[in-house]
C-alpha angles and dihedrals in degrees: 000000000000093000133093131198119212114195119210096198145357106313093182091076094059123109101201123163104157129043126194120201130190135154136187113276141108108014087352086260098148096038096047096045094048092047089052092048090052091052099040094045093041092234120188125220113251105167148002120222112204129191118202086221095064113112115278094247136120122232118212128190127215090276094053095255108150130210140169122254105271147141109263122216122203135180126206124202091190088098132037127263093034117261125229117215123190124186142139142214090229130057109253095215090076087080123093112268096256092047090046091056092044091052094049091048088051089053092053092047091047092053091047093053089055091055100260114164096181134034122199117195121196121197146156121225135178115269144154093251138025102257136133126227139186129228125178148179091248138022090241091058093046091051091047094051093043089055094046098044104029089231124136126249114249109242134193096349140137114202138161123241144084100274096073091047093047093049093047094046090048091055091051090050092050096252131127116243140172131192122208106199122191112202112207131180092209124053091210111103112263108208094197094051093045092046092052092049090047091054092050092049095045091050089050094050099047098039 
C-alpha cells in the first residue's frame, strides 16, 4: 500500500475499543465534529497516517510549525475504554479513486491493530433536506443505533463519500462499523446542525 503510519508513542499500551472517524467535506460535518471531540475529550495525538498521493504541500499552524498532509489519530482517556479519533485537515476525496480506497482500508486496518471492535464514521453529504441517517455493517447494528440516536436508517440509496466505503470495508475485514450521515441541502457549514449531531454522538460515546 502507498500509505505509511508514523506512531508518536507506544501504541501497545492502548486499550481502544471504539474508533470515530470524520474528515472535512460537505458542510464540514465530519471535520468539525471530530475537531470538537478532540478538544472536548482532551485527546492526545498518537499517530499520523500519510498517503503518498496527498498533495505535495506543507501545512503550517499559527506558530509556524509545519507538517505534511496526513490523517491524524488521537486517543482520549477521558472515557473508558479509551476512544480512538481519526480526522484530517484536508478532505480525503481529493485523492484518486484507487488511493482513496487504499487510504480508507489502511484506516480500518490501523484501527483494528489497536484493538477497535467498532468504527463510527461521521459525514455530511448533499441532500434535498437537512436530515441524518444511519448505515451499518449489520442490521443488528443499524437497529441498535437507530434506537439510541433516534435517526432513520438509510434505505435504497447510492451516495458518494467515505462512510459507505469505511462501513463496507469494515464488514469485509470482520469488524463492526456504523456510519452517521448528515444530509444537507447547502454545503456551507450549519453550526446548529453540526452541534445537534455532535451532542447525539457525544451522548452515545460516553453512555
